[in-house]
Short mmCIF file of C-alpha atoms and ligand atoms in Angstrom, two decimals:
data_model
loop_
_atom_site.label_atom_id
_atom_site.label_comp_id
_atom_site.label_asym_id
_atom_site.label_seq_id
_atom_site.Cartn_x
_atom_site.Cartn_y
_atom_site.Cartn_z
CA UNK A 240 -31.91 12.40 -1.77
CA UNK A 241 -33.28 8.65 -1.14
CA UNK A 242 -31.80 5.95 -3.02
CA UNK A 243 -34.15 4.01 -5.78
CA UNK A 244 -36.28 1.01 -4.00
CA UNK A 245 -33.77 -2.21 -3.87
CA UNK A 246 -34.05 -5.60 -2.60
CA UNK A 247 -31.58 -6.64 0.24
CA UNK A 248 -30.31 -10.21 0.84
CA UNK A 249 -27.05 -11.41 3.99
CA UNK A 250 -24.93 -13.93 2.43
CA UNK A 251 -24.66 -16.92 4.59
CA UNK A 252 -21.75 -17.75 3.05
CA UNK A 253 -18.76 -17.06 -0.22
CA UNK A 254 -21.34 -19.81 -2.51
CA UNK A 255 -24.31 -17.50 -1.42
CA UNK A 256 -22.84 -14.43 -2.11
CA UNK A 257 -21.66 -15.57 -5.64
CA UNK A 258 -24.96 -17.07 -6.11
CA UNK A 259 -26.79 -14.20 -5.47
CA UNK A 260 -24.37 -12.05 -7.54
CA UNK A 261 -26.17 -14.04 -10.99
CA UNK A 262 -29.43 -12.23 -10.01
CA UNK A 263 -30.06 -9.37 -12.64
CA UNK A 264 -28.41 -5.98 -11.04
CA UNK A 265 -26.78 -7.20 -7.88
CA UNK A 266 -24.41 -5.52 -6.04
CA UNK A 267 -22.08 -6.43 -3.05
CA UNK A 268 -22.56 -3.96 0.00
CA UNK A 269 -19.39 -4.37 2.33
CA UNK A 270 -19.16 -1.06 4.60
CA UNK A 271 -21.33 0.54 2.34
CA UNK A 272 -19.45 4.18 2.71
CA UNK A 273 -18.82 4.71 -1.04
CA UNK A 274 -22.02 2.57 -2.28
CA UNK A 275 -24.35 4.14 0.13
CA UNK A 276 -23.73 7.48 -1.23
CA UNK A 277 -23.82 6.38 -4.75
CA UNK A 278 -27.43 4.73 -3.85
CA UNK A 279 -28.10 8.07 -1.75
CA UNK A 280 -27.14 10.31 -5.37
CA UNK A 281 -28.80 7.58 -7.69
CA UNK A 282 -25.12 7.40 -9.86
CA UNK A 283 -26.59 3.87 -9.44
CA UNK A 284 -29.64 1.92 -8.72
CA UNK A 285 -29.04 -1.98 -8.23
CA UNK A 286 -31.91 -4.15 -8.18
CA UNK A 287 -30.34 -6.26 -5.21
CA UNK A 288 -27.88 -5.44 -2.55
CA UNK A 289 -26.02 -8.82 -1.70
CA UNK A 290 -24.41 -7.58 2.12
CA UNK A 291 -21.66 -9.71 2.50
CA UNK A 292 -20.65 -8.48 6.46
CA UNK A 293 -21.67 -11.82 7.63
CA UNK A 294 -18.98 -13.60 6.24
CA UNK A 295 -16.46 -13.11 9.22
CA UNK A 296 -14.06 -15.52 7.44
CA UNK A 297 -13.34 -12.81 5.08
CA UNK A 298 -12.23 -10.90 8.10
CA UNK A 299 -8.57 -10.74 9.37
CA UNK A 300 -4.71 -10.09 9.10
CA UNK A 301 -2.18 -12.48 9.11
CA UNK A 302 1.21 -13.66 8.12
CA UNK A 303 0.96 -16.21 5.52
CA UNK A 304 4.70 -17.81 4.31
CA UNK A 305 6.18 -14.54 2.88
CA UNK A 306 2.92 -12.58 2.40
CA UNK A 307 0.77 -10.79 5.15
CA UNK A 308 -3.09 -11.80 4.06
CA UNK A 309 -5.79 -9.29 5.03
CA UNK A 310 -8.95 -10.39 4.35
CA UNK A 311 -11.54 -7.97 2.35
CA UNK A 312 -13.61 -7.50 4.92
CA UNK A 313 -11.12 -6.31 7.35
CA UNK A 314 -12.13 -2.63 8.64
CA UNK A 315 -9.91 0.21 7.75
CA UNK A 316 -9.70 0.92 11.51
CA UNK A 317 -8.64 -2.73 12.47
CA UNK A 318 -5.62 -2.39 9.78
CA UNK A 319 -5.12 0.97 11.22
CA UNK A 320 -4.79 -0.15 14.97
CA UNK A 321 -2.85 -3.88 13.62
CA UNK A 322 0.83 -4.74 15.15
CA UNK A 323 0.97 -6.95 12.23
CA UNK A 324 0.12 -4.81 9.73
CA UNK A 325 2.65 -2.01 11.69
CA UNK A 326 5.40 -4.26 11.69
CA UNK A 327 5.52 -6.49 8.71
CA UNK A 328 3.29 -3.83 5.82
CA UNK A 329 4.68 -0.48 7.36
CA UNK A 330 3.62 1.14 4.08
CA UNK A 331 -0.19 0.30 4.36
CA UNK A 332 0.21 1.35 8.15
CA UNK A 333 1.43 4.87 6.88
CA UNK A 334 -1.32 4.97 4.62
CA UNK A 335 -4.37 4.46 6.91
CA UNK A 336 -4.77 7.51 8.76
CA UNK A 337 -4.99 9.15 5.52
CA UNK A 338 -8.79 7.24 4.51
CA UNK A 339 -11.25 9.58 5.10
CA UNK A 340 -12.18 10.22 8.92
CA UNK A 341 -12.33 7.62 12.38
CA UNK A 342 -16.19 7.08 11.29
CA UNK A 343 -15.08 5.96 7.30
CA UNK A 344 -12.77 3.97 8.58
CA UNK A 345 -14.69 2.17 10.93
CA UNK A 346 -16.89 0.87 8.41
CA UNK A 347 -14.76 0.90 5.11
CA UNK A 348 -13.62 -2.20 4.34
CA UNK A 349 -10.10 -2.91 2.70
CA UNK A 350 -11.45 -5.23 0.09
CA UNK A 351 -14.20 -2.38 -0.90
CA UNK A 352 -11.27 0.27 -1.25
CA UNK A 353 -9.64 -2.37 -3.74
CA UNK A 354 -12.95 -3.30 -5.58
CA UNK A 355 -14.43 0.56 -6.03
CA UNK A 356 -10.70 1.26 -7.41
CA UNK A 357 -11.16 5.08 -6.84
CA UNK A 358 -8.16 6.65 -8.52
CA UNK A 359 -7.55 9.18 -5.58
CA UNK A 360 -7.61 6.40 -3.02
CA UNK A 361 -4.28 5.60 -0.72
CA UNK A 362 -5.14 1.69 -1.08
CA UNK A 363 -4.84 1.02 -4.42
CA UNK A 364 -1.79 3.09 -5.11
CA UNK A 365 -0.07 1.27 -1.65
CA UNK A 366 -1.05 -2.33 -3.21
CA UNK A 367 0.87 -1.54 -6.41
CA UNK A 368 3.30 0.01 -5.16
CA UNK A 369 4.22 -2.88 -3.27
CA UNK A 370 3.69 -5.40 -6.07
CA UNK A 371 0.47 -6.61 -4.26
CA UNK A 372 -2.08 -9.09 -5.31
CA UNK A 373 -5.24 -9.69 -5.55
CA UNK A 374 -7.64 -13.06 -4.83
CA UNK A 375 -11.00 -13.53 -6.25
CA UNK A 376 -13.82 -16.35 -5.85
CA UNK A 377 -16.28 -16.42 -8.78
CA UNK A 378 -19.15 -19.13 -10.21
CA UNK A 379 -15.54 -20.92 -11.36
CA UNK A 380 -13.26 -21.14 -8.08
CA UNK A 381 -10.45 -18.46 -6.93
CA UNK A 382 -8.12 -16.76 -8.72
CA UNK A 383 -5.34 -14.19 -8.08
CA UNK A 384 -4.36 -11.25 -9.98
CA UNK A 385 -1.42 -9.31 -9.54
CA UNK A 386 -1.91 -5.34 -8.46
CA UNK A 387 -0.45 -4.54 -11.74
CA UNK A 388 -3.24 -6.01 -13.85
CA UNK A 389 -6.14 -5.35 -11.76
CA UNK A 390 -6.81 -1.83 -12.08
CA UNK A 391 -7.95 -1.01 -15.49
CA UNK A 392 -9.55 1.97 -15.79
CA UNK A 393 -11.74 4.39 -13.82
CA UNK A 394 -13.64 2.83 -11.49
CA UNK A 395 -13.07 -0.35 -13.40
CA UNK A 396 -10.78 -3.51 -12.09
CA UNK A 397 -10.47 -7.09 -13.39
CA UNK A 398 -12.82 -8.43 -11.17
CA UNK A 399 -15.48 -10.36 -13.59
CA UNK A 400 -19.35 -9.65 -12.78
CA UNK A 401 -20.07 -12.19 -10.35
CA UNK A 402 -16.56 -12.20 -8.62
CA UNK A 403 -16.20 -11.20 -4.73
CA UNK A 404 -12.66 -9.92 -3.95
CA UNK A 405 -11.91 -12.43 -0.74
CA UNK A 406 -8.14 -10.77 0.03
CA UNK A 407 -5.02 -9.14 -1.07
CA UNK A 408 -1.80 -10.00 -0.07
CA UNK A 409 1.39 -7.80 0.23
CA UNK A 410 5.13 -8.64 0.80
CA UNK A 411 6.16 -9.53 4.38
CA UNK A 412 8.99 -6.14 5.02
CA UNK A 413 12.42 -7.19 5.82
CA UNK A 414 15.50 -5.44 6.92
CA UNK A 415 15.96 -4.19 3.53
CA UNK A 416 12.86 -3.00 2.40
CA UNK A 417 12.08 0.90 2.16
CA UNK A 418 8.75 2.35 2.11
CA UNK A 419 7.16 5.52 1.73
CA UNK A 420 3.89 7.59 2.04
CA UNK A 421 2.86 11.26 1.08
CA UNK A 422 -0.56 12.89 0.03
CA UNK A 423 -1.47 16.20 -0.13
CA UNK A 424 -5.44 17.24 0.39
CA UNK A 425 -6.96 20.02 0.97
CA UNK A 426 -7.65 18.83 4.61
CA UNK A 427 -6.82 15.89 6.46
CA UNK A 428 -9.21 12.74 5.96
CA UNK A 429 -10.18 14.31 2.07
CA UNK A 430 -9.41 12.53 -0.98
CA UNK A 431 -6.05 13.83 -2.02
CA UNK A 432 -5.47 16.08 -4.52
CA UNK A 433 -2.21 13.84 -5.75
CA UNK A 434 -0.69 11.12 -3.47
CA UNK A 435 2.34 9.28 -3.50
CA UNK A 436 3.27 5.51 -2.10
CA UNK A 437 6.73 4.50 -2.59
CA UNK A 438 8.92 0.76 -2.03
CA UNK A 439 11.99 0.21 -2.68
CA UNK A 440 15.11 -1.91 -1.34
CA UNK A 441 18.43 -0.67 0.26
CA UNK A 442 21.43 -1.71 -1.55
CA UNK A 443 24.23 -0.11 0.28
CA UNK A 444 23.50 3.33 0.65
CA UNK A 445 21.65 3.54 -2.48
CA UNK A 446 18.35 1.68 -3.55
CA UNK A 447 17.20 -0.47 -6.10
CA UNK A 448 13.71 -1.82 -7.46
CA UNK A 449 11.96 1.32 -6.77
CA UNK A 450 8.24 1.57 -7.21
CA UNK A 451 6.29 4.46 -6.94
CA UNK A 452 2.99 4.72 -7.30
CA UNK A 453 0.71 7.89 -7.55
CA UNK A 454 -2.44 8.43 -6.99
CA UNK A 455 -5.30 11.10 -7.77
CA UNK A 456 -3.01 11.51 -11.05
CA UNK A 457 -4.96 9.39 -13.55
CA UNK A 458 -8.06 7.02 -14.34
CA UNK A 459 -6.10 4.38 -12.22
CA UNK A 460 -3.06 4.53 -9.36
CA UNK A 461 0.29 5.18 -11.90
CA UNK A 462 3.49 4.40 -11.67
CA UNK A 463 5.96 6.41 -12.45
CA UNK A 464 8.66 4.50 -14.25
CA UNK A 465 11.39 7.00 -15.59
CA UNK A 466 11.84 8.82 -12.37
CA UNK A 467 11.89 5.47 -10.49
CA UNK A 468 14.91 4.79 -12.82
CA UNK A 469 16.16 8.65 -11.88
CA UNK A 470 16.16 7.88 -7.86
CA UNK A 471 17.56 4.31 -8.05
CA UNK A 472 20.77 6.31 -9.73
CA UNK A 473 20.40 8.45 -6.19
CA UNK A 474 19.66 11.90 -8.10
CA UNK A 475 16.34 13.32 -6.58
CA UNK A 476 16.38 16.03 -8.85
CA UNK A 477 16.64 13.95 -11.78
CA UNK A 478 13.94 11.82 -10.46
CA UNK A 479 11.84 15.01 -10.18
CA UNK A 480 12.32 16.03 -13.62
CA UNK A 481 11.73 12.88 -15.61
CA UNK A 482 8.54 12.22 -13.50
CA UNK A 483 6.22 10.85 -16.33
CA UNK A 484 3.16 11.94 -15.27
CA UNK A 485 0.30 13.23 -17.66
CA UNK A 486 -1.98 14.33 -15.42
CA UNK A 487 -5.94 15.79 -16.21
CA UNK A 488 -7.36 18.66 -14.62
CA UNK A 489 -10.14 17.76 -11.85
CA UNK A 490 -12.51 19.40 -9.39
CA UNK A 491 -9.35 19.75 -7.22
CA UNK A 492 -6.54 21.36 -9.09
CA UNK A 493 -5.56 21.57 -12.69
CA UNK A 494 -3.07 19.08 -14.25
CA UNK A 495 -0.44 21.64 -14.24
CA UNK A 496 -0.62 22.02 -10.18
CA UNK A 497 -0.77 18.49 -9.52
CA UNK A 498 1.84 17.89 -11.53
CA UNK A 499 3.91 20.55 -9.28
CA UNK A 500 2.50 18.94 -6.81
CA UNK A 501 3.59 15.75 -7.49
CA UNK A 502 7.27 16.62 -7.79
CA UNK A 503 6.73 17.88 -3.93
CA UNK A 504 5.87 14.44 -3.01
CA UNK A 505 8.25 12.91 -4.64
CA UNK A 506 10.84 14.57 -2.28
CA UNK A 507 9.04 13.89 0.53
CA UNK A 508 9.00 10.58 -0.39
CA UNK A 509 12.69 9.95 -1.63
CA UNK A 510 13.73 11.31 1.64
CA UNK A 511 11.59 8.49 3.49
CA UNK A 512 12.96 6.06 1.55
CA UNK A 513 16.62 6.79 1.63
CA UNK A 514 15.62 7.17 5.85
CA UNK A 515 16.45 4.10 8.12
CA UNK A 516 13.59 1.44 8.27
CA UNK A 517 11.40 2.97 10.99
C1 FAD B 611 -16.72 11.24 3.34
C2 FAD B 611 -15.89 10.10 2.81
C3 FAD B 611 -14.53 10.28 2.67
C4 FAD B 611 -13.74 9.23 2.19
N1 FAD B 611 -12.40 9.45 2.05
C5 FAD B 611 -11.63 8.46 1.55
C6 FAD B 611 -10.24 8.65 1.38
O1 FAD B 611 -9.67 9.70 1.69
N2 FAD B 611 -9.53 7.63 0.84
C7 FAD B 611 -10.11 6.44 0.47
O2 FAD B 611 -9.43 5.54 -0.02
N3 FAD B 611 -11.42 6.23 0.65
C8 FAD B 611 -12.20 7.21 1.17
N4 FAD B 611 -13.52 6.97 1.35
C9 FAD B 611 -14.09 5.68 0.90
C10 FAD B 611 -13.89 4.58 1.93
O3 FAD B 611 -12.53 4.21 2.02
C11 FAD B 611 -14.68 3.32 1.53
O4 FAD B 611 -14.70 2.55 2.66
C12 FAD B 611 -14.14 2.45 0.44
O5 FAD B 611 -13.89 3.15 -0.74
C13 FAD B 611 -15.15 1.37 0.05
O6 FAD B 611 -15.17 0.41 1.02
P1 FAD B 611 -16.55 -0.12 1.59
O7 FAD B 611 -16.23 -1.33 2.38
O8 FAD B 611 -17.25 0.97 2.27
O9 FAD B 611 -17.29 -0.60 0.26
P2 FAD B 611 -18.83 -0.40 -0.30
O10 FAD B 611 -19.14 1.03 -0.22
O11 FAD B 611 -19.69 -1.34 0.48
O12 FAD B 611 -18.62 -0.91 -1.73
C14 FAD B 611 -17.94 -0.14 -2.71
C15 FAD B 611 -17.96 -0.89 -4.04
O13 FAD B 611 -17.13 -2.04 -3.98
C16 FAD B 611 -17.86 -3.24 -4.19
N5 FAD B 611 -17.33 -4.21 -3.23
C17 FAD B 611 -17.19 -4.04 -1.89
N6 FAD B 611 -16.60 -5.11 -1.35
C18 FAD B 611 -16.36 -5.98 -2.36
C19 FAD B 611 -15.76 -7.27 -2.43
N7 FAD B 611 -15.27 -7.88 -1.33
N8 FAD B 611 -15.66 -7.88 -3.63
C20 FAD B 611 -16.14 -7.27 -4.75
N9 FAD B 611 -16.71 -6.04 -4.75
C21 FAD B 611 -16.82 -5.41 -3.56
C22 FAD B 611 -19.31 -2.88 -3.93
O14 FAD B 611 -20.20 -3.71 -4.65
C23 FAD B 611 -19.35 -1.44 -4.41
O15 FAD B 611 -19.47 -1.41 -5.82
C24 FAD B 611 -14.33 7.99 1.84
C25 FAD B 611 -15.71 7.80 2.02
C26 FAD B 611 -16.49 8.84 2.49
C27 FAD B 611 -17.98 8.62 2.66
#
């Protein structure tokens, strides 16, 4: 199928982009690989694509005091191949090679992974899982929301109507921070079926302020708060039992498997974490 007719503007710059957001139906195009095929299917038919690729200032990775910054236009493939990402957000390096296929990922964009908010995704659920936030320009200046408050609903985030997502922001790692990162798909580079990203922080042997966050579960990522409170006692098997997950059926497996399936992960996961820092 061919998408409905649409008008196409390039931002110049953040203003122009926000600007042209207040035109009736307008819709940011960053790598285009989840909007193009929503065009391509007509699930939606915007009057005006507003391509924000030009703004290169919304492109890059850095360390920023205790935060690494990566800017939303940042490829999936430049976070993938980043020694900064690698060494100071080890948990969205584990997560990368997961996003769809080399070609996906050389055109996805972090910031459009955040802003489409597709409950299966590996970004989202990496983001909270790491107590991430978000930062947003609108017709009113920025504004930063955490991870936790962002993702409301399927397909649906904070971000107002004429809002662009400029960056998120993660914790810097240090010595003591644990991470983890498991999915399960049907093959390599799909959507998982259920997906797991995991922090936490050593405290002797054992760990404390666990996070887990699972994805392809629910309408958004999930935590999962009474087996977090299970594996910071040490007991994996507790941890897999009080996993409070309430999971629907989908096109990939029924709510029963993925719950099964989700237990897996989790000690995949609680072995990574309880591992040495790699
Ligand atoms: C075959 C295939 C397999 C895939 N597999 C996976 C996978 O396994 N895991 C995964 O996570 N993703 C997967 N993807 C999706 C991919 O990661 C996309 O890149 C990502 O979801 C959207 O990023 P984008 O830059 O392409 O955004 P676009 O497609 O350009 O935009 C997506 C939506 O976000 C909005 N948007 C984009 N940027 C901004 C911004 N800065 N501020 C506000 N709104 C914005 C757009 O208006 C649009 O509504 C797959 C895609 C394909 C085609």
């Amino acid at each position: 199928m061919k998408p409905a007719p649409f008008a196409y503007k390039k931002a110049r710059s953040l203003d122009e982009a926000v600007a042209l957001l207040g035109e009736k139906d307008a819709r940011l195009l960053a790598g285009g690989q989840s909007l193009i095929a929503t065009l391509n299917m007509r699930l939606s038919a915007p009057n005006l694509l507003v391509d924000i690729n030009g703004l290169t200032n919304l492109n890059g990775i850095s360390v920023k005091g205790s935060a690494v910054e990566i800017g939303a236009l940042t490829r999936h493939a430049q976070a993938e191949r980043s020694d900064v990402i690698a060494k100071h957000a080890p948990l969205i390096a584990r997560a990368m090679p997961h996003i769809g296929h080399p070609a996906i990922r050389n055109r996805g964009t972090l910031g459009g992974s955040i802003a489409f908010a597709d409950p299966a995704a590996e970004l989202p659920a990496c983001l909270l899982a790491l107590d991430g936030e978000v930062e947003t320009t609108g017709p009113t200046g920025k504004r930063t929301v955490k991870a936790r408050d962002f993702f409301k609903g399927l397909f649906e985030t904070a971000l107002a109507p004429l809002e662009v997502l400029t960056a998120i922001r993660v914790p810097v790692a240090n010595k003591d921070m644990r991470v983890g990162f498991a999915e399960l798909a049907r093959r390599h580079g799909d959507y998982a079926i259920v997906g797991l990203a995991a922090s936490a922080r050593a405290d002797g042997k054992g760990l404390i302020d666990v996070r887990l966050a699972y994805f392809g579960v629910g309408n958004t990522p999930v935590r999962a708060k009474k087996a977090e409170t299970a594996l910071a006692s040490g007991n994996i098997d507790a941890a897999v039992a009080a996993l409070d997950l309430d999971p629907n059926d989908d096109v990939q497996a029924t709510a029963k498997a993925k719950k099964h399936l989700a237990g897996v992960l989790l000690r995949r996961v609680a072995k990574q974490l309880l591992e040495a820092r790699p």
